[in-house]
PDB file of C-alpha atoms in Angstrom:
ATOM      1  CA  MET A  11      96.776 -18.405-108.193  1.00  0.00           C
ATOM      2  CA  ILE A  12      97.323 -14.975-109.707  1.00  0.00           C
ATOM      3  CA  ASN A  13      94.700 -14.128-112.310  1.00  0.00           C
ATOM      4  CA  THR A  14      95.704 -10.606-113.297  1.00  0.00           C
ATOM      5  CA  LYS A  15      98.984  -9.038-114.362  1.00  0.00           C
ATOM      6  CA  PRO A  16     100.179  -5.949-112.516  1.00  0.00           C
ATOM      7  CA  ASN A  17      99.744  -2.878-114.722  1.00  0.00           C
ATOM      8  CA  THR A  18     101.654  -0.289-112.770  1.00  0.00           C
ATOM      9  CA  GLY A  19     105.307   0.676-113.050  1.00  0.00           C
ATOM     10  CA  LEU A  20     108.019   0.082-110.503  1.00  0.00           C
ATOM     11  CA  LYS A  21     107.026   2.490-107.762  1.00  0.00           C
ATOM     12  CA  SER A  22     106.166   2.900-104.119  1.00  0.00           C
ATOM     13  CA  ILE A  23     102.440   2.344-103.803  1.00  0.00           C
ATOM     14  CA  PHE A  24     101.884   3.468-100.250  1.00  0.00           C
ATOM     15  CA  TYR A  25     103.608   4.383 -97.031  1.00  0.00           C
ATOM     16  CA  LEU A  26     103.107   2.486 -93.827  1.00  0.00           C
ATOM     17  CA  VAL A  27     104.150   4.568 -90.861  1.00  0.00           C
ATOM     18  CA  ILE A  28     104.635   2.066 -88.074  1.00  0.00           C
ATOM     19  CA  PHE A  29     104.680   3.381 -84.537  1.00  0.00           C
ATOM     20  CA  LEU A  30     106.692   1.038 -82.406  1.00  0.00           C
ATOM     21  CA  GLY A  31     104.364   1.633 -79.494  1.00  0.00           C
ATOM     22  CA  PHE A  32     101.918  -0.644 -81.323  1.00  0.00           C
ATOM     23  CA  TYR A  33     104.476  -3.433 -81.354  1.00  0.00           C
ATOM     24  CA  SER A  34     106.436  -2.673 -78.218  1.00  0.00           C
ATOM     25  CA  CYS A  35     106.230  -0.393 -75.210  1.00  0.00           C
ATOM     26  CA  ASP A  36     109.992  -0.349 -74.746  1.00  0.00           C
ATOM     27  CA  THR A  37     110.855   2.355 -77.240  1.00  0.00           C
ATOM     28  CA  LYS A  38     109.378   5.540 -78.700  1.00  0.00           C
ATOM     29  CA  GLU A  39     111.452   5.364 -81.869  1.00  0.00           C
ATOM     30  CA  THR A  40     109.755   4.763 -85.200  1.00  0.00           C
ATOM     31  CA  LEU A  41     110.742   3.303 -88.527  1.00  0.00           C
ATOM     32  CA  THR A  42     108.967   4.340 -91.683  1.00  0.00           C
ATOM     33  CA  PHE A  43     108.179   1.671 -94.230  1.00  0.00           C
ATOM     34  CA  GLU A  44     106.790   1.610 -97.724  1.00  0.00           C
ATOM     35  CA  LYS A  45     105.419  -1.204 -99.834  1.00  0.00           C
ATOM     36  CA  GLN A  46     107.372  -1.358-103.076  1.00  0.00           C
ATOM     37  CA  ASN A  47     105.612  -2.948-106.030  1.00  0.00           C
ATOM     38  CA  PHE A  48     107.628  -4.645-108.751  1.00  0.00           C
ATOM     39  CA  ALA A  49     105.399  -4.836-111.821  1.00  0.00           C
ATOM     40  CA  THR A  50     105.954  -7.183-114.733  1.00  0.00           C
ATOM     41  CA  ASP A  51     105.034  -4.642-117.394  1.00  0.00           C
ATOM     42  CA  SER A  52     107.665  -2.134-116.311  1.00  0.00           C
ATOM     43  CA  LEU A  53     110.504  -4.645-116.339  1.00  0.00           C
ATOM     44  CA  LEU A  54     109.683  -7.003-119.193  1.00  0.00           C
ATOM     45  CA  ASP A  55     108.562  -6.782-122.809  1.00  0.00           C
ATOM     46  CA  CYS A  56     105.206  -8.514-122.572  1.00  0.00           C
ATOM     47  CA  GLU A  57     103.460  -6.892-125.543  1.00  0.00           C
ATOM     48  CA  THR A  58     104.598  -9.400-128.137  1.00  0.00           C
ATOM     49  CA  VAL A  59     105.269 -12.493-126.010  1.00  0.00           C
ATOM     50  CA  ASP A  60     103.682 -14.065-122.973  1.00  0.00           C
ATOM     51  CA  CYS A  61     105.356 -13.379-119.649  1.00  0.00           C
ATOM     52  CA  ALA A  62     105.268 -15.118-116.326  1.00  0.00           C
ATOM     53  CA  LEU A  63     102.666 -13.644-113.996  1.00  0.00           C
ATOM     54  CA  LEU A  64     104.302 -11.846-111.104  1.00  0.00           C
ATOM     55  CA  GLU A  65     102.974  -9.770-108.252  1.00  0.00           C
ATOM     56  CA  ILE A  66     105.734  -8.696-105.889  1.00  0.00           C
ATOM     57  CA  ASN A  67     105.290  -6.325-102.935  1.00  0.00           C
ATOM     58  CA  LEU A  68     108.253  -5.887-100.631  1.00  0.00           C
ATOM     59  CA  LEU A  69     108.472  -4.000 -97.374  1.00  0.00           C
ATOM     60  CA  LYS A  70     111.140  -1.315 -97.443  1.00  0.00           C
ATOM     61  CA  VAL A  71     112.514   0.969 -94.746  1.00  0.00           C
ATOM     62  CA  VAL A  72     112.749   4.525 -96.047  1.00  0.00           C
ATOM     63  CA  ASP A  73     114.654   6.223 -93.223  1.00  0.00           C
ATOM     64  CA  GLY A  74     117.683   6.566 -95.466  1.00  0.00           C
ATOM     65  CA  ASN A  75     120.620   5.391 -93.380  1.00  0.00           C
ATOM     66  CA  GLN A  76     123.088   2.518 -93.386  1.00  0.00           C
ATOM     67  CA  ILE A  77     121.014   0.283 -91.118  1.00  0.00           C
ATOM     68  CA  SER A  78     117.878   0.880 -93.199  1.00  0.00           C
ATOM     69  CA  ASP A  79     119.786  -0.064 -96.340  1.00  0.00           C
ATOM     70  CA  ALA A  80     120.996  -3.249 -94.656  1.00  0.00           C
ATOM     71  CA  ILE A  81     117.461  -4.194 -93.583  1.00  0.00           C
ATOM     72  CA  ASN A  82     116.165  -3.630 -97.112  1.00  0.00           C
ATOM     73  CA  LYS A  83     118.959  -5.771 -98.541  1.00  0.00           C
ATOM     74  CA  GLU A  84     118.078  -8.648 -96.211  1.00  0.00           C
ATOM     75  CA  ILE A  85     114.398  -8.514 -97.177  1.00  0.00           C
ATOM     76  CA  GLU A  86     115.192  -8.301-100.894  1.00  0.00           C
ATOM     77  CA  GLY A  87     117.667 -11.170-100.606  1.00  0.00           C
ATOM     78  CA  VAL A  88     115.045 -13.513 -99.161  1.00  0.00           C
ATOM     79  CA  ALA A  89     112.605 -12.590-101.944  1.00  0.00           C
ATOM     80  CA  CYS A  90     115.261 -13.170-104.599  1.00  0.00           C
ATOM     81  CA  ALA A  91     115.959 -16.614-103.156  1.00  0.00           C
ATOM     82  CA  ILE A  92     112.250 -17.487-103.336  1.00  0.00           C
ATOM     83  CA  LEU A  93     112.143 -16.559-107.029  1.00  0.00           C
ATOM     84  CA  ASN A  94     115.282 -18.569-107.764  1.00  0.00           C
ATOM     85  CA  ILE A  95     114.072 -21.803-109.378  1.00  0.00           C
ATOM     86  CA  GLY A  96     117.317 -22.831-111.048  1.00  0.00           C
ATOM     87  CA  GLU A  97     120.562 -24.264-109.766  1.00  0.00           C
ATOM     88  CA  ASN A  98     122.474 -20.993-109.844  1.00  0.00           C
ATOM     89  CA  GLU A  99     122.870 -18.601-106.936  1.00  0.00           C
ATOM     90  CA  PRO A 100     119.944 -16.191-106.439  1.00  0.00           C
ATOM     91  CA  GLU A 101     120.136 -12.872-108.240  1.00  0.00           C
ATOM     92  CA  ALA A 102     121.310  -9.834-106.286  1.00  0.00           C
ATOM     93  CA  THR A 103     118.319  -7.573-106.960  1.00  0.00           C
ATOM     94  CA  MET A 104     114.576  -8.009-107.331  1.00  0.00           C
ATOM     95  CA  GLU A 105     114.615  -6.681-110.885  1.00  0.00           C
ATOM     96  CA  GLN A 106     117.249  -9.247-111.895  1.00  0.00           C
ATOM     97  CA  ALA A 107     115.397 -12.036-110.088  1.00  0.00           C
ATOM     98  CA  ILE A 108     112.151 -11.219-111.919  1.00  0.00           C
ATOM     99  CA  ARG A 109     113.900 -11.206-115.281  1.00  0.00           C
ATOM    100  CA  GLU A 110     115.567 -14.545-114.533  1.00  0.00           C
ATOM    101  CA  PHE A 111     112.270 -16.089-113.386  1.00  0.00           C
ATOM    102  CA  ASN A 112     110.608 -14.926-116.591  1.00  0.00           C
ATOM    103  CA  SER A 113     113.552 -16.147-118.672  1.00  0.00           C
ATOM    104  CA  SER A 114     113.128 -19.631-117.188  1.00  0.00           C
ATOM    105  CA  TYR A 115     109.464 -19.566-118.170  1.00  0.00           C
ATOM    106  CA  ARG A 116     110.229 -18.325-121.699  1.00  0.00           C
ATOM    107  CA  GLU A 117     112.789 -21.089-122.265  1.00  0.00           C
ATOM    108  CA  ILE A 118     110.377 -23.875-121.320  1.00  0.00           C
ATOM    109  CA  SER A 119     107.515 -22.153-123.158  1.00  0.00           C
ATOM    110  CA  ASP A 120     109.535 -21.959-126.369  1.00  0.00           C
ATOM    111  CA  GLU A 121     110.386 -25.646-126.062  1.00  0.00           C
ATOM    112  CA  PHE A 122     106.838 -26.785-125.272  1.00  0.00           C
ATOM    113  CA  PRO A 123     104.538 -24.016-126.593  1.00  0.00           C
ATOM    114  CA  ASP A 124     101.354 -26.081-126.510  1.00  0.00           C
ATOM    115  CA  GLU A 125     101.875 -27.679-123.127  1.00  0.00           C
ATOM    116  CA  ILE A 126     103.227 -25.139-120.699  1.00  0.00           C
ATOM    117  CA  VAL A 127     101.017 -23.151-118.322  1.00  0.00           C
ATOM    118  CA  PRO A 128     102.356 -19.668-117.446  1.00  0.00           C
ATOM    119  CA  TYR A 129     104.591 -19.538-114.405  1.00  0.00           C
ATOM    120  CA  GLU A 130     103.260 -17.504-111.499  1.00  0.00           C
ATOM    121  CA  ALA A 131     104.857 -15.864-108.490  1.00  0.00           C
ATOM    122  CA  SER A 132     103.421 -13.704-105.754  1.00  0.00           C
ATOM    123  CA  ILE A 133     105.352 -12.325-102.795  1.00  0.00           C
ATOM    124  CA  ASP A 134     104.033 -10.001-100.117  1.00  0.00           C
ATOM    125  CA  CYS A 135     105.523  -9.029 -96.780  1.00  0.00           C
ATOM    126  CA  ASP A 136     104.572  -7.115 -93.662  1.00  0.00           C
ATOM    127  CA  LEU A 137     106.014  -6.150 -90.334  1.00  0.00           C
ATOM    128  CA  SER A 138     105.244  -8.856 -87.798  1.00  0.00           C
ATOM    129  CA  PHE A 139     106.958  -7.314 -84.758  1.00  0.00           C
ATOM    130  CA  GLN A 140     109.425  -4.610 -83.878  1.00  0.00           C
ATOM    131  CA  CYS A 141     111.229  -3.452 -80.750  1.00  0.00           C
ATOM    132  CA  LYS A 142     114.452  -1.615 -80.003  1.00  0.00           C
ATOM    133  CA  SER A 143     116.589  -4.710 -80.655  1.00  0.00           C
ATOM    134  CA  LEU A 144     114.605  -6.759 -83.175  1.00  0.00           C
ATOM    135  CA  VAL A 145     112.718  -6.367 -86.439  1.00  0.00           C
ATOM    136  CA  SER A 146     110.671  -9.392 -87.509  1.00  0.00           C
ATOM    137  CA  VAL A 147     109.250  -9.421 -91.035  1.00  0.00           C
ATOM    138  CA  ILE A 148     106.813 -12.011 -92.369  1.00  0.00           C
ATOM    139  CA  MET A 149     106.959 -12.837 -96.081  1.00  0.00           C
ATOM    140  CA  ASP A 150     104.145 -14.792 -97.718  1.00  0.00           C
ATOM    141  CA  SER A 151     104.866 -16.327-101.108  1.00  0.00           C
ATOM    142  CA  TYR A 152     103.374 -18.554-103.781  1.00  0.00           C
ATOM    143  CA  ILE A 153     105.265 -20.033-106.715  1.00  0.00           C
ATOM    144  CA  PHE A 154     103.839 -22.059-109.615  1.00  0.00           C
ATOM    145  CA  THR A 155     106.158 -23.538-112.232  1.00  0.00           C
ATOM    146  CA  GLY A 156     103.974 -26.354-113.516  1.00  0.00           C
ATOM    147  CA  GLY A 157     102.678 -29.577-112.029  1.00  0.00           C
ATOM    148  CA  ALA A 158      99.553 -30.333-110.060  1.00  0.00           C
ATOM    149  CA  HIS A 159      99.841 -27.264-107.868  1.00  0.00           C
ATOM    150  CA  GLY A 160     102.175 -24.494-106.849  1.00  0.00           C
ATOM    151  CA  TYR A 161     103.901 -24.047-103.543  1.00  0.00           C
ATOM    152  CA  GLY A 162     102.931 -21.498-100.946  1.00  0.00           C
ATOM    153  CA  GLY A 163     105.036 -20.752 -97.909  1.00  0.00           C
ATOM    154  CA  VAL A 164     105.846 -18.259 -95.184  1.00  0.00           C
ATOM    155  CA  SER A 165     109.291 -16.913 -94.320  1.00  0.00           C
ATOM    156  CA  PHE A 166     110.146 -15.031 -91.147  1.00  0.00           C
ATOM    157  CA  ILE A 167     113.093 -12.649 -91.403  1.00  0.00           C
ATOM    158  CA  ASN A 168     114.505 -11.700 -88.001  1.00  0.00           C
ATOM    159  CA  ILE A 169     116.840  -8.735 -88.147  1.00  0.00           C
ATOM    160  CA  ALA A 170     119.031  -7.113 -85.503  1.00  0.00           C
ATOM    161  CA  ALA A 171     117.861  -3.497 -85.244  1.00  0.00           C
ATOM    162  CA  SER A 172     121.373  -2.354 -84.312  1.00  0.00           C
ATOM    163  CA  THR A 173     123.038  -3.705 -87.474  1.00  0.00           C
ATOM    164  CA  GLY A 174     120.277  -4.392 -90.009  1.00  0.00           C
ATOM    165  CA  LYS A 175     121.623  -7.924 -90.461  1.00  0.00           C
ATOM    166  CA  GLN A 176     119.548 -11.083 -90.352  1.00  0.00           C
ATOM    167  CA  ILE A 177     119.921 -13.171 -87.197  1.00  0.00           C
ATOM    168  CA  PRO A 178     120.410 -16.923 -87.815  1.00  0.00           C
ATOM    169  CA  ASN A 179     117.950 -19.022 -85.818  1.00  0.00           C
ATOM    170  CA  LYS A 180     120.584 -20.535 -83.549  1.00  0.00           C
ATOM    171  CA  GLU A 181     121.876 -17.086 -82.628  1.00  0.00           C
ATOM    172  CA  LEU A 182     118.430 -16.066 -81.377  1.00  0.00           C
ATOM    173  CA  PHE A 183     118.883 -18.316 -78.346  1.00  0.00           C
ATOM    174  CA  LYS A 184     121.173 -18.562 -75.376  1.00  0.00           C
ATOM    175  CA  ASN A 185     121.013 -22.331 -75.746  1.00  0.00           C
ATOM    176  CA  TYR A 186     119.363 -23.638 -78.906  1.00  0.00           C
ATOM    177  CA  THR A 187     119.146 -27.231 -77.644  1.00  0.00           C
ATOM    178  CA  GLU A 188     117.401 -26.232 -74.431  1.00  0.00           C
ATOM    179  CA  PHE A 189     114.777 -24.254 -76.318  1.00  0.00           C
ATOM    180  CA  GLU A 190     114.298 -27.117 -78.757  1.00  0.00           C
ATOM    181  CA  SER A 191     113.567 -29.441 -75.838  1.00  0.00           C
ATOM    182  CA  TYR A 192     111.066 -26.945 -74.416  1.00  0.00           C
ATOM    183  CA  ALA A 193     109.391 -26.569 -77.818  1.00  0.00           C
ATOM    184  CA  GLU A 194     109.120 -30.340 -78.225  1.00  0.00           C
ATOM    185  CA  LYS A 195     107.219 -30.629 -74.948  1.00  0.00           C
ATOM    186  CA  ALA A 196     104.889 -27.824 -76.031  1.00  0.00           C
ATOM    187  CA  PHE A 197     104.445 -29.428 -79.455  1.00  0.00           C
ATOM    188  CA  ARG A 198     103.620 -32.821 -77.957  1.00  0.00           C
ATOM    189  CA  LYS A 199     101.093 -31.216 -75.626  1.00  0.00           C
ATOM    190  CA  ALA A 200      99.454 -29.250 -78.434  1.00  0.00           C
ATOM    191  CA  HIS A 201      99.147 -32.336 -80.644  1.00  0.00           C
ATOM    192  CA  LYS A 202      98.438 -34.859 -77.880  1.00  0.00           C
ATOM    193  CA  ILE A 203     101.575 -36.952 -78.450  1.00  0.00           C
ATOM    194  CA  PRO A 204     102.533 -38.844 -75.260  1.00  0.00           C
ATOM    195  CA  GLU A 205     106.172 -38.497 -74.156  1.00  0.00           C
ATOM    196  CA  GLU A 206     106.732 -42.249 -74.350  1.00  0.00           C
ATOM    197  CA  GLN A 207     105.610 -42.384 -77.978  1.00  0.00           C
ATOM    198  CA  SER A 208     107.497 -41.496 -81.145  1.00  0.00           C
ATOM    199  CA  ILE A 209     107.179 -37.874 -82.281  1.00  0.00           C
ATOM    200  CA  ASN A 210     105.850 -39.250 -85.588  1.00  0.00           C
ATOM    201  CA  SER A 211     103.384 -41.627 -83.950  1.00  0.00           C
ATOM    202  CA  THR A 212     100.381 -39.470 -84.879  1.00  0.00           C
ATOM    203  CA  GLY A 213     101.397 -38.968 -88.494  1.00  0.00           C
ATOM    204  CA  PHE A 214     104.030 -36.243 -88.520  1.00  0.00           C
ATOM    205  CA  LEU A 215     107.099 -36.607 -90.731  1.00  0.00           C
ATOM    206  CA  PHE A 216     110.036 -35.366 -88.667  1.00  0.00           C
ATOM    207  CA  GLU A 217     113.325 -36.560 -90.152  1.00  0.00           C
ATOM    208  CA  ASP A 218     114.745 -39.634 -88.386  1.00  0.00           C
ATOM    209  CA  ASP A 219     111.682 -39.565 -86.122  1.00  0.00           C
ATOM    210  CA  LYS A 220     113.314 -36.809 -84.079  1.00  0.00           C
ATOM    211  CA  PHE A 221     111.750 -33.466 -83.175  1.00  0.00           C
ATOM    212  CA  SER A 222     113.460 -30.420 -84.666  1.00  0.00           C
ATOM    213  CA  LEU A 223     112.702 -26.732 -84.881  1.00  0.00           C
ATOM    214  CA  PRO A 224     111.591 -25.356 -88.254  1.00  0.00           C
ATOM    215  CA  GLU A 225     113.409 -23.008 -90.570  1.00  0.00           C
ATOM    216  CA  ASN A 226     110.993 -20.259 -89.596  1.00  0.00           C
ATOM    217  CA  ILE A 227     110.659 -18.795 -86.124  1.00  0.00           C
ATOM    218  CA  GLY A 228     108.772 -15.528 -85.900  1.00  0.00           C
ATOM    219  CA  PHE A 229     107.495 -12.967 -83.436  1.00  0.00           C
ATOM    220  CA  THR A 230     104.318 -11.025 -82.821  1.00  0.00           C
ATOM    221  CA  GLN A 231     103.543  -8.602 -80.021  1.00  0.00           C
ATOM    222  CA  HIS A 232     102.665 -11.377 -77.567  1.00  0.00           C
ATOM    223  CA  GLU A 233     103.847 -14.645 -79.104  1.00  0.00           C
ATOM    224  CA  VAL A 234     106.778 -16.569 -80.507  1.00  0.00           C
ATOM    225  CA  LEU A 235     105.704 -18.473 -83.602  1.00  0.00           C
ATOM    226  CA  ILE A 236     107.199 -21.871 -84.453  1.00  0.00           C
ATOM    227  CA  TYR A 237     106.145 -22.243 -88.081  1.00  0.00           C
ATOM    228  CA  TYR A 238     106.475 -25.369 -90.227  1.00  0.00           C
ATOM    229  CA  ASN A 239     105.714 -24.831 -93.905  1.00  0.00           C
ATOM    230  CA  PRO A 240     104.037 -27.556 -95.989  1.00  0.00           C
ATOM    231  CA  TYR A 241     106.310 -30.583 -96.560  1.00  0.00           C
ATOM    232  CA  GLU A 242     108.545 -29.817 -93.561  1.00  0.00           C
ATOM    233  CA  ILE A 243     106.815 -32.202 -91.163  1.00  0.00           C
ATOM    234  CA  SER A 244     103.565 -33.026 -92.966  1.00  0.00           C
ATOM    235  CA  SER A 245     102.081 -33.455 -96.428  1.00  0.00           C
ATOM    236  CA  TYR A 246     101.170 -30.511 -98.636  1.00  0.00           C
ATOM    237  CA  ALA A 247      97.487 -31.310 -98.109  1.00  0.00           C
ATOM    238  CA  GLU A 248      97.890 -30.864 -94.344  1.00  0.00           C
ATOM    239  CA  GLY A 249      99.066 -27.299 -94.837  1.00  0.00           C
ATOM    240  CA  PRO A 250     101.398 -25.439 -92.456  1.00  0.00           C
ATOM    241  CA  ILE A 251     101.782 -26.451 -88.819  1.00  0.00           C
ATOM    242  CA  GLU A 252     102.092 -23.593 -86.322  1.00  0.00           C
ATOM    243  CA  LEU A 253     102.947 -23.638 -82.630  1.00  0.00           C
ATOM    244  CA  LYS A 254     102.349 -20.427 -80.674  1.00  0.00           C
ATOM    245  CA  LEU A 255     104.302 -19.808 -77.475  1.00  0.00           C
ATOM    246  CA  ASN A 256     103.637 -17.044 -74.970  1.00  0.00           C
ATOM    247  CA  LYS A 257     106.526 -14.574 -75.019  1.00  0.00           C
ATOM    248  CA  GLU A 258     106.633 -14.083 -71.285  1.00  0.00           C
ATOM    249  CA  GLU A 259     107.004 -17.824 -70.744  1.00  0.00           C
ATOM    250  CA  VAL A 260     109.911 -18.259 -73.170  1.00  0.00           C
ATOM    251  CA  ALA A 261     111.735 -14.900 -73.038  1.00  0.00           C
ATOM    252  CA  SER A 262     114.512 -16.304 -70.845  1.00  0.00           C
ATOM    253  CA  PHE A 263     115.597 -18.646 -73.649  1.00  0.00           C
ATOM    254  CA  PHE A 264     116.446 -15.807 -76.006  1.00  0.00           C
ATOM    255  CA  ALA A 265     119.777 -14.085 -76.466  1.00  0.00           C
ATOM    256  CA  VAL A 266     118.002 -11.036 -77.928  1.00  0.00           C
ATOM    257  CA  GLU A 267     115.350  -8.805 -76.383  1.00  0.00           C
ATOM    258  CA  ILE A 268     111.945  -9.859 -77.699  1.00  0.00           C
ATOM    259  CA  PHE A 269     109.761  -7.199 -76.024  1.00  0.00           C
TER     260      PHE A 269
END
């Protein structure tokens, strides 16, 4: 849980110059990133009233072109969706999302001043992998809005380098069903689940007792990550479930270049 409030204004706190040679040998191009910090004190009036505790650091491309802007919009959009705890559509910008998150806390705090614990939110993201066709960003988040515990999760954002637009999971593959079948075999092997037994026979919670890929599929330099957040196929106490696949062994399944 967050135990300190950010005390800096909205600003870029440092530059991360990422050389693609570290992530891929297929291109000499580089993208320049910065971590952008969104601080509570610069956006909200917290001197006279309590505010939600927020610590938001988003990766941002600073190359200053249309594709960079599109990539930044995709990253910001995912973060805004994470902060959206109501029934309305997520806010369009991080500043608006922070204000709305705090407004939700203030409303419940005003109604139950002696009972409510301050809401908390932390979001941080980094570059997981990059090559000439693909940018994969990993976003780690934690949200607490009351109850026994908060919720922490990981989001992978896979973006087409040529357009700056996020690639839906099914569009990553030549044949989604074929890859899903391959991943099930690898999952069963990793967790010692015999083929003749139910996928849930060892305690997993796949819907309808049928294997399915998670919402989050990510990439590193050498691996494809099949990442199940808490509650997807197991209890919160079990934590996330991750399956790592060697890129060279699964590259033929993908409709995009992953090296």
